[in-house]
Coordinates of C-alpha atoms in Angstrom, one line a residue:
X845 CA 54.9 57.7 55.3
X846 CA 58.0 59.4 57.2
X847 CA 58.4 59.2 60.7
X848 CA 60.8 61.4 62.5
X849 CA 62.4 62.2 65.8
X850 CA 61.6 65.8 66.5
X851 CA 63.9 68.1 68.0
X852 CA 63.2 71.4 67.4
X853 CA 59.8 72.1 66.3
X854 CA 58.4 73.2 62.6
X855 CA 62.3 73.6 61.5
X856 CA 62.0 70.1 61.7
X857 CA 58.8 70.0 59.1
X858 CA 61.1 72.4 57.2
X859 CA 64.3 71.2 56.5
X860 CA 62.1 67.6 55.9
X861 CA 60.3 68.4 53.1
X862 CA 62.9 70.6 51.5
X863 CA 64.8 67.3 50.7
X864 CA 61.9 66.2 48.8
X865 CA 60.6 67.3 45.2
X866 CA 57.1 66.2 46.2
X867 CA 55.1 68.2 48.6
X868 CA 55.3 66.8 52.4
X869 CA 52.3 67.3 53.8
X870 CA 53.0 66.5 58.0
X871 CA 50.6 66.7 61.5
X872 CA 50.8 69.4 63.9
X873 CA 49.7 70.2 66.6
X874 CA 46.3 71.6 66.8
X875 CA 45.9 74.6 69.1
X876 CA 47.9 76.1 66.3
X877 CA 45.4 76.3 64.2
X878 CA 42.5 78.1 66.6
X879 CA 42.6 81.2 64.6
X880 CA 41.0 81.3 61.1
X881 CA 43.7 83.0 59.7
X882 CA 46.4 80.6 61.2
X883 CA 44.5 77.5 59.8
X884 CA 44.2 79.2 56.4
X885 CA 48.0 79.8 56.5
X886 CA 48.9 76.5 58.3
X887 CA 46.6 74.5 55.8
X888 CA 48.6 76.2 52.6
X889 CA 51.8 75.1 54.2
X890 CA 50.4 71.4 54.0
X891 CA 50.1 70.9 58.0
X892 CA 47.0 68.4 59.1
X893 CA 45.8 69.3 62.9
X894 CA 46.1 66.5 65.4
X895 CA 45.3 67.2 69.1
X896 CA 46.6 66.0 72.1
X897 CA 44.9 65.0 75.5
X898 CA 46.5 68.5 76.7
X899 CA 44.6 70.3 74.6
X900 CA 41.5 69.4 75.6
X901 CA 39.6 66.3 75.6
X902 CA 37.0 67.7 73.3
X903 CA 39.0 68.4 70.7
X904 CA 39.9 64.3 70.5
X905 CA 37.2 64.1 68.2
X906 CA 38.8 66.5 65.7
X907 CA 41.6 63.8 64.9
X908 CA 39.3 61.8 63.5
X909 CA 39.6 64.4 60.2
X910 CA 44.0 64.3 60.6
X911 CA 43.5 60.0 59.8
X912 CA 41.4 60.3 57.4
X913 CA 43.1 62.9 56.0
X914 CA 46.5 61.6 56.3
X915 CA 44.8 58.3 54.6
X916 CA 43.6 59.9 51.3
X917 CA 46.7 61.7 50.6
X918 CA 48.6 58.2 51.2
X919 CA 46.2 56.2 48.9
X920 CA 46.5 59.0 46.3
X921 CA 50.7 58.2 46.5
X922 CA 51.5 61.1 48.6
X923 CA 53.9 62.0 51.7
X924 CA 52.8 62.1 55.2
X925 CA 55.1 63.1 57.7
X926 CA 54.6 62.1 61.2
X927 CA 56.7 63.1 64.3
X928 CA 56.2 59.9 66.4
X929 CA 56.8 61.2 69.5
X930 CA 54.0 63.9 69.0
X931 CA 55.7 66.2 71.2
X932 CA 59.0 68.7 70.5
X933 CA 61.6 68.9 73.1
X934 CA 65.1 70.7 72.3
X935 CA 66.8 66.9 72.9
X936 CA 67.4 64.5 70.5
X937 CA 67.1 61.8 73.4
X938 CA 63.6 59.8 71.7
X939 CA 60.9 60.5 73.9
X940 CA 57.7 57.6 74.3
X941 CA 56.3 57.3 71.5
X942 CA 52.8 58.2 70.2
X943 CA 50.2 55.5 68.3
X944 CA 49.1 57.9 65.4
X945 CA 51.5 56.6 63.2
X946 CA 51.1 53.1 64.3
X947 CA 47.2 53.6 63.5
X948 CA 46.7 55.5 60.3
X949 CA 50.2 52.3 59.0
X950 CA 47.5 49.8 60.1
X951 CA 44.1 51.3 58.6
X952 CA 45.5 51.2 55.7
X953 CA 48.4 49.2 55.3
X954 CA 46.8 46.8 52.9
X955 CA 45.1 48.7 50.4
X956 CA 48.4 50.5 49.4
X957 CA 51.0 48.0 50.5
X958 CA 52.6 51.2 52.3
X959 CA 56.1 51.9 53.0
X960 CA 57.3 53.6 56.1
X961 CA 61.0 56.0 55.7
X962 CA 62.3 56.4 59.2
X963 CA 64.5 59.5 59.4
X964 CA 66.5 61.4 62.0
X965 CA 67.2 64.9 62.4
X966 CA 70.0 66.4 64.7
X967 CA 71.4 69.8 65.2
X968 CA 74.9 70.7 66.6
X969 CA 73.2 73.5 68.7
X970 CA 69.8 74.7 69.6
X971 CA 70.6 78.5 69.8
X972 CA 73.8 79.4 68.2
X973 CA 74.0 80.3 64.9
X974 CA 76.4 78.6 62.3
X975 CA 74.9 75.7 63.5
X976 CA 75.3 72.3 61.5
X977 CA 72.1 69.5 60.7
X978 CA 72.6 65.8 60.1
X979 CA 69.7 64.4 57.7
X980 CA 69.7 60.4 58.2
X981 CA 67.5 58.1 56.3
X982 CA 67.1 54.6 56.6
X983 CA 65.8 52.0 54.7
X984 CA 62.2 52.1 54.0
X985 CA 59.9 49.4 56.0
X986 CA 56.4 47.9 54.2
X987 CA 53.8 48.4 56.9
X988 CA 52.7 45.1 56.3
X989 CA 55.7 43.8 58.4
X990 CA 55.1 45.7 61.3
X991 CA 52.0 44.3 62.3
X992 CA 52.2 40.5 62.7
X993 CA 50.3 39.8 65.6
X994 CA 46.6 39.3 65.9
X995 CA 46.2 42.0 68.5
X996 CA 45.9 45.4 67.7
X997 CA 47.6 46.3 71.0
X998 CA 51.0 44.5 70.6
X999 CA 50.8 45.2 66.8
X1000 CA 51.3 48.7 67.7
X1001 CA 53.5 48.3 70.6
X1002 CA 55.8 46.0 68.1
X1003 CA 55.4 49.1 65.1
X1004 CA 56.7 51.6 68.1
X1005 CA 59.8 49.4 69.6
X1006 CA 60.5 48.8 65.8
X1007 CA 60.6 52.6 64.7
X1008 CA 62.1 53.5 67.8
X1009 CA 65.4 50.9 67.1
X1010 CA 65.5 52.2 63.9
X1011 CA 65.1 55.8 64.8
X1012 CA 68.3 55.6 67.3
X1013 CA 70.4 53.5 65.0
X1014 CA 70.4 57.2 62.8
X1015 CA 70.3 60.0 65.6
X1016 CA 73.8 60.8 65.4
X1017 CA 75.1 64.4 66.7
X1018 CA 76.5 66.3 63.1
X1019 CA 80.0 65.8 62.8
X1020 CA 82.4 68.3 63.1
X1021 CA 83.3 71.2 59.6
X1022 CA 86.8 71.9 60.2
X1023 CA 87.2 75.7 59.7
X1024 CA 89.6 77.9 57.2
X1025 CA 92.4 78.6 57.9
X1026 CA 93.0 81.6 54.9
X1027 CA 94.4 84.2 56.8
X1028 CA 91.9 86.8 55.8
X1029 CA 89.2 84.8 56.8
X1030 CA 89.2 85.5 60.7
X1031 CA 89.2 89.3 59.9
X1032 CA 86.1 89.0 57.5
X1033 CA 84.6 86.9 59.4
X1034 CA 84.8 89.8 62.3
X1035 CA 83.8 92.6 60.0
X1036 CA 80.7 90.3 58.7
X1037 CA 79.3 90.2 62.7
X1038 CA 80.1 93.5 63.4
X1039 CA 77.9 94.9 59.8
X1040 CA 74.9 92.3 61.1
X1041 CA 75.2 93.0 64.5
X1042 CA 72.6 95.2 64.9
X1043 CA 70.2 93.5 63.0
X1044 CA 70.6 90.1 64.3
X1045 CA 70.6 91.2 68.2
X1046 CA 67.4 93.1 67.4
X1047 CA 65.5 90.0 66.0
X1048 CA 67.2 87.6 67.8
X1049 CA 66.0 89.2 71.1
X1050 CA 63.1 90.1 70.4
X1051 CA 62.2 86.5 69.6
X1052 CA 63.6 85.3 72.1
X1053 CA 61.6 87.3 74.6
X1054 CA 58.9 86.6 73.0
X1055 CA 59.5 82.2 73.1
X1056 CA 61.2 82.4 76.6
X1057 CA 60.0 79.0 77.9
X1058 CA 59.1 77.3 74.9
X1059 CA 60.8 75.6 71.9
X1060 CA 59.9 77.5 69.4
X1061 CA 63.3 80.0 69.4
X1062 CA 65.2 78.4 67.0
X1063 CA 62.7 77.7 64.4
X1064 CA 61.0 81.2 65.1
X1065 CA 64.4 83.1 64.6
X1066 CA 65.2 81.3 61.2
X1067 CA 61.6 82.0 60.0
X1068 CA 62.1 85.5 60.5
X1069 CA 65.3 86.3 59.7
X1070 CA 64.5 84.1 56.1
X1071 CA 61.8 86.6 55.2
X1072 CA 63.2 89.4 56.8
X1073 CA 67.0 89.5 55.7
X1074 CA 66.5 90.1 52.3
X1075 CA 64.1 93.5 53.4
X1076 CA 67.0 93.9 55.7
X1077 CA 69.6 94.7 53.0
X1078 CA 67.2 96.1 50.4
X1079 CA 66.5 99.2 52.8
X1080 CA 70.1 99.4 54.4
X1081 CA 71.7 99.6 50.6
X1082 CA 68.5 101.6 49.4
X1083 CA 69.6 104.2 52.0
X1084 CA 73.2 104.1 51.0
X1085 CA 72.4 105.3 46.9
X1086 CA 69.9 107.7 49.0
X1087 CA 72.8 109.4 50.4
X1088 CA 75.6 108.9 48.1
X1089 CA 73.7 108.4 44.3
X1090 CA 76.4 105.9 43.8
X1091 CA 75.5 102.2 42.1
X1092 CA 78.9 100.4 42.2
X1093 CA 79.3 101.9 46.2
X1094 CA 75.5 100.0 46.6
X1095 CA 77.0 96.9 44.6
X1096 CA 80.1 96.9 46.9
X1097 CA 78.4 97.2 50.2
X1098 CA 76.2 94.2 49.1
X1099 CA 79.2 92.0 48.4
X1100 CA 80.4 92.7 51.2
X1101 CA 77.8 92.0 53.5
X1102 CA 76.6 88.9 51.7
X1103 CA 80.3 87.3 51.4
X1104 CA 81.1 88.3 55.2
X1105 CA 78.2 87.2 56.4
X1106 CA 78.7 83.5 55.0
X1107 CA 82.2 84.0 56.8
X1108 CA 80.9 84.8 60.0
X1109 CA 79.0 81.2 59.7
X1110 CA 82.4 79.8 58.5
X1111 CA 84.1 80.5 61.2
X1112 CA 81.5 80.5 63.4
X1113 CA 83.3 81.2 67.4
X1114 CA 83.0 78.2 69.6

């Protein structure tokens, strides 16, 4: 089982399980899933619902199904992930923690002599791009040593404090890339913002209006522009052989967009 600071909501989940060749399946929060088609989607992507007091007392019931569920895929050998402080601020100061993960660790922690992988996630920025991610694991803790005394209350108030030193022994901010210095990298690097301009202040706005007052921006904006760069450049370069019937111009603007862009990142303007 992982458990995880969480900083900056599903790009968390994300960036996670893409450093593992097993599927992660993780918790999320549950009013996410009130929509049929959301929880067909969510579900696909391997998230469990788990509600919150804020969400309505009568959905408390409904977590019963995210322990049990998060138990059979941990008996069967597979990867929960669990953000322990079940709520996502843009801050990677810990907030108090939450006694999910203390309780499914202790419902099960003897039938599958389970191990616990803390890890810590921290971003250089919450809302530029070019920004850099430290990934820090440590070592991996059997449950069966985080609950040694006979009362389930200090068993999981010790699991918390013990998570929790771990935890802030790994948050560390990302250090600092030092940039190029090739002299036609600055003037590249310019040409790649100005060509993806356009695009990126349309999306980036739009999504931003959109999560004004919420924490979703950051993992919203890399969502989209994931699925939609690619569409991006296939109709901008489509529309360039549309106009000129030339391939290698098509091939040329590509290369140039693609390289420039990873410039722009490069030497990204502090």
């Amino acid at each position: 089982m992982i458990v995880a600071n969480h900083p900056d909501s599903f790009l968390d989940a994300i960036l996670i399980g893409a450093h593992f060749t097993e599927n992660v399946h993780f918790l999320a929060r549950g009013d996410a899933f009130k929509q049929k088609k959301h929880r067909i989607l969510l579900k696909m992507l391997k998230m469990i619902p788990v509600y919150r007091l804020s969400e309505g007392r009568e959905n408390l019931p409904l977590n019963d199904y995210a322990f049990t569920e998060s138990k059979r895929i941990l008996e069967s050998g597979g990867i929960v992930l669990i953000f322990i402080e079940g709520i996502c601020l843009n801050s990677h100061e810990l907030q108090p923690f939450k006694k999910g993960a203390a309780r499914i660790a202790y419902n099960i922690k003897k039938e599958i002599r389970l191990k616990l992988l803390p890890i810590a996630i921290t971003y250089s920025s919450f809302q530029k791009y070019g920004k850099r991610v430290r990934l820090a694991a440590g070592s991996t803790l059997p449950a069966l040593n985080l609950f040694p005394a006979e009362d389930l209350a200090k068993n999981y108030l010790f699991f918390n404090s013990r998570i929790q030193k771990e935890l802030e022994q790994l948050i560390q901010l990302p250090s600092s890339v030092p940039t190029p210095r090739y002299l036609w990298g600055k003037p590249l690097a310019r040409l790649g913002r100005i060509l993806h301009y356009p695009y990126y202040w349309l999306i980036s706005n739009r999504i931003r209006n959109k999560t004004n007052g919420t924490v979703f921006y950051d993992s919203v904006l890399f969502g989209v522009l994931l699925l939609t760069y690619p569409l991006y450049l296939l109709l901008l370069h489509g529309m360039i052989f549309f106009f000129t019937g030339s391939l290698l111009l098509v091939i040329l603007m590509l290369l140039i967009h693609l390289i420039t862009a990873r410039l722009a990142v490069l030497y990204t303007p502090e």
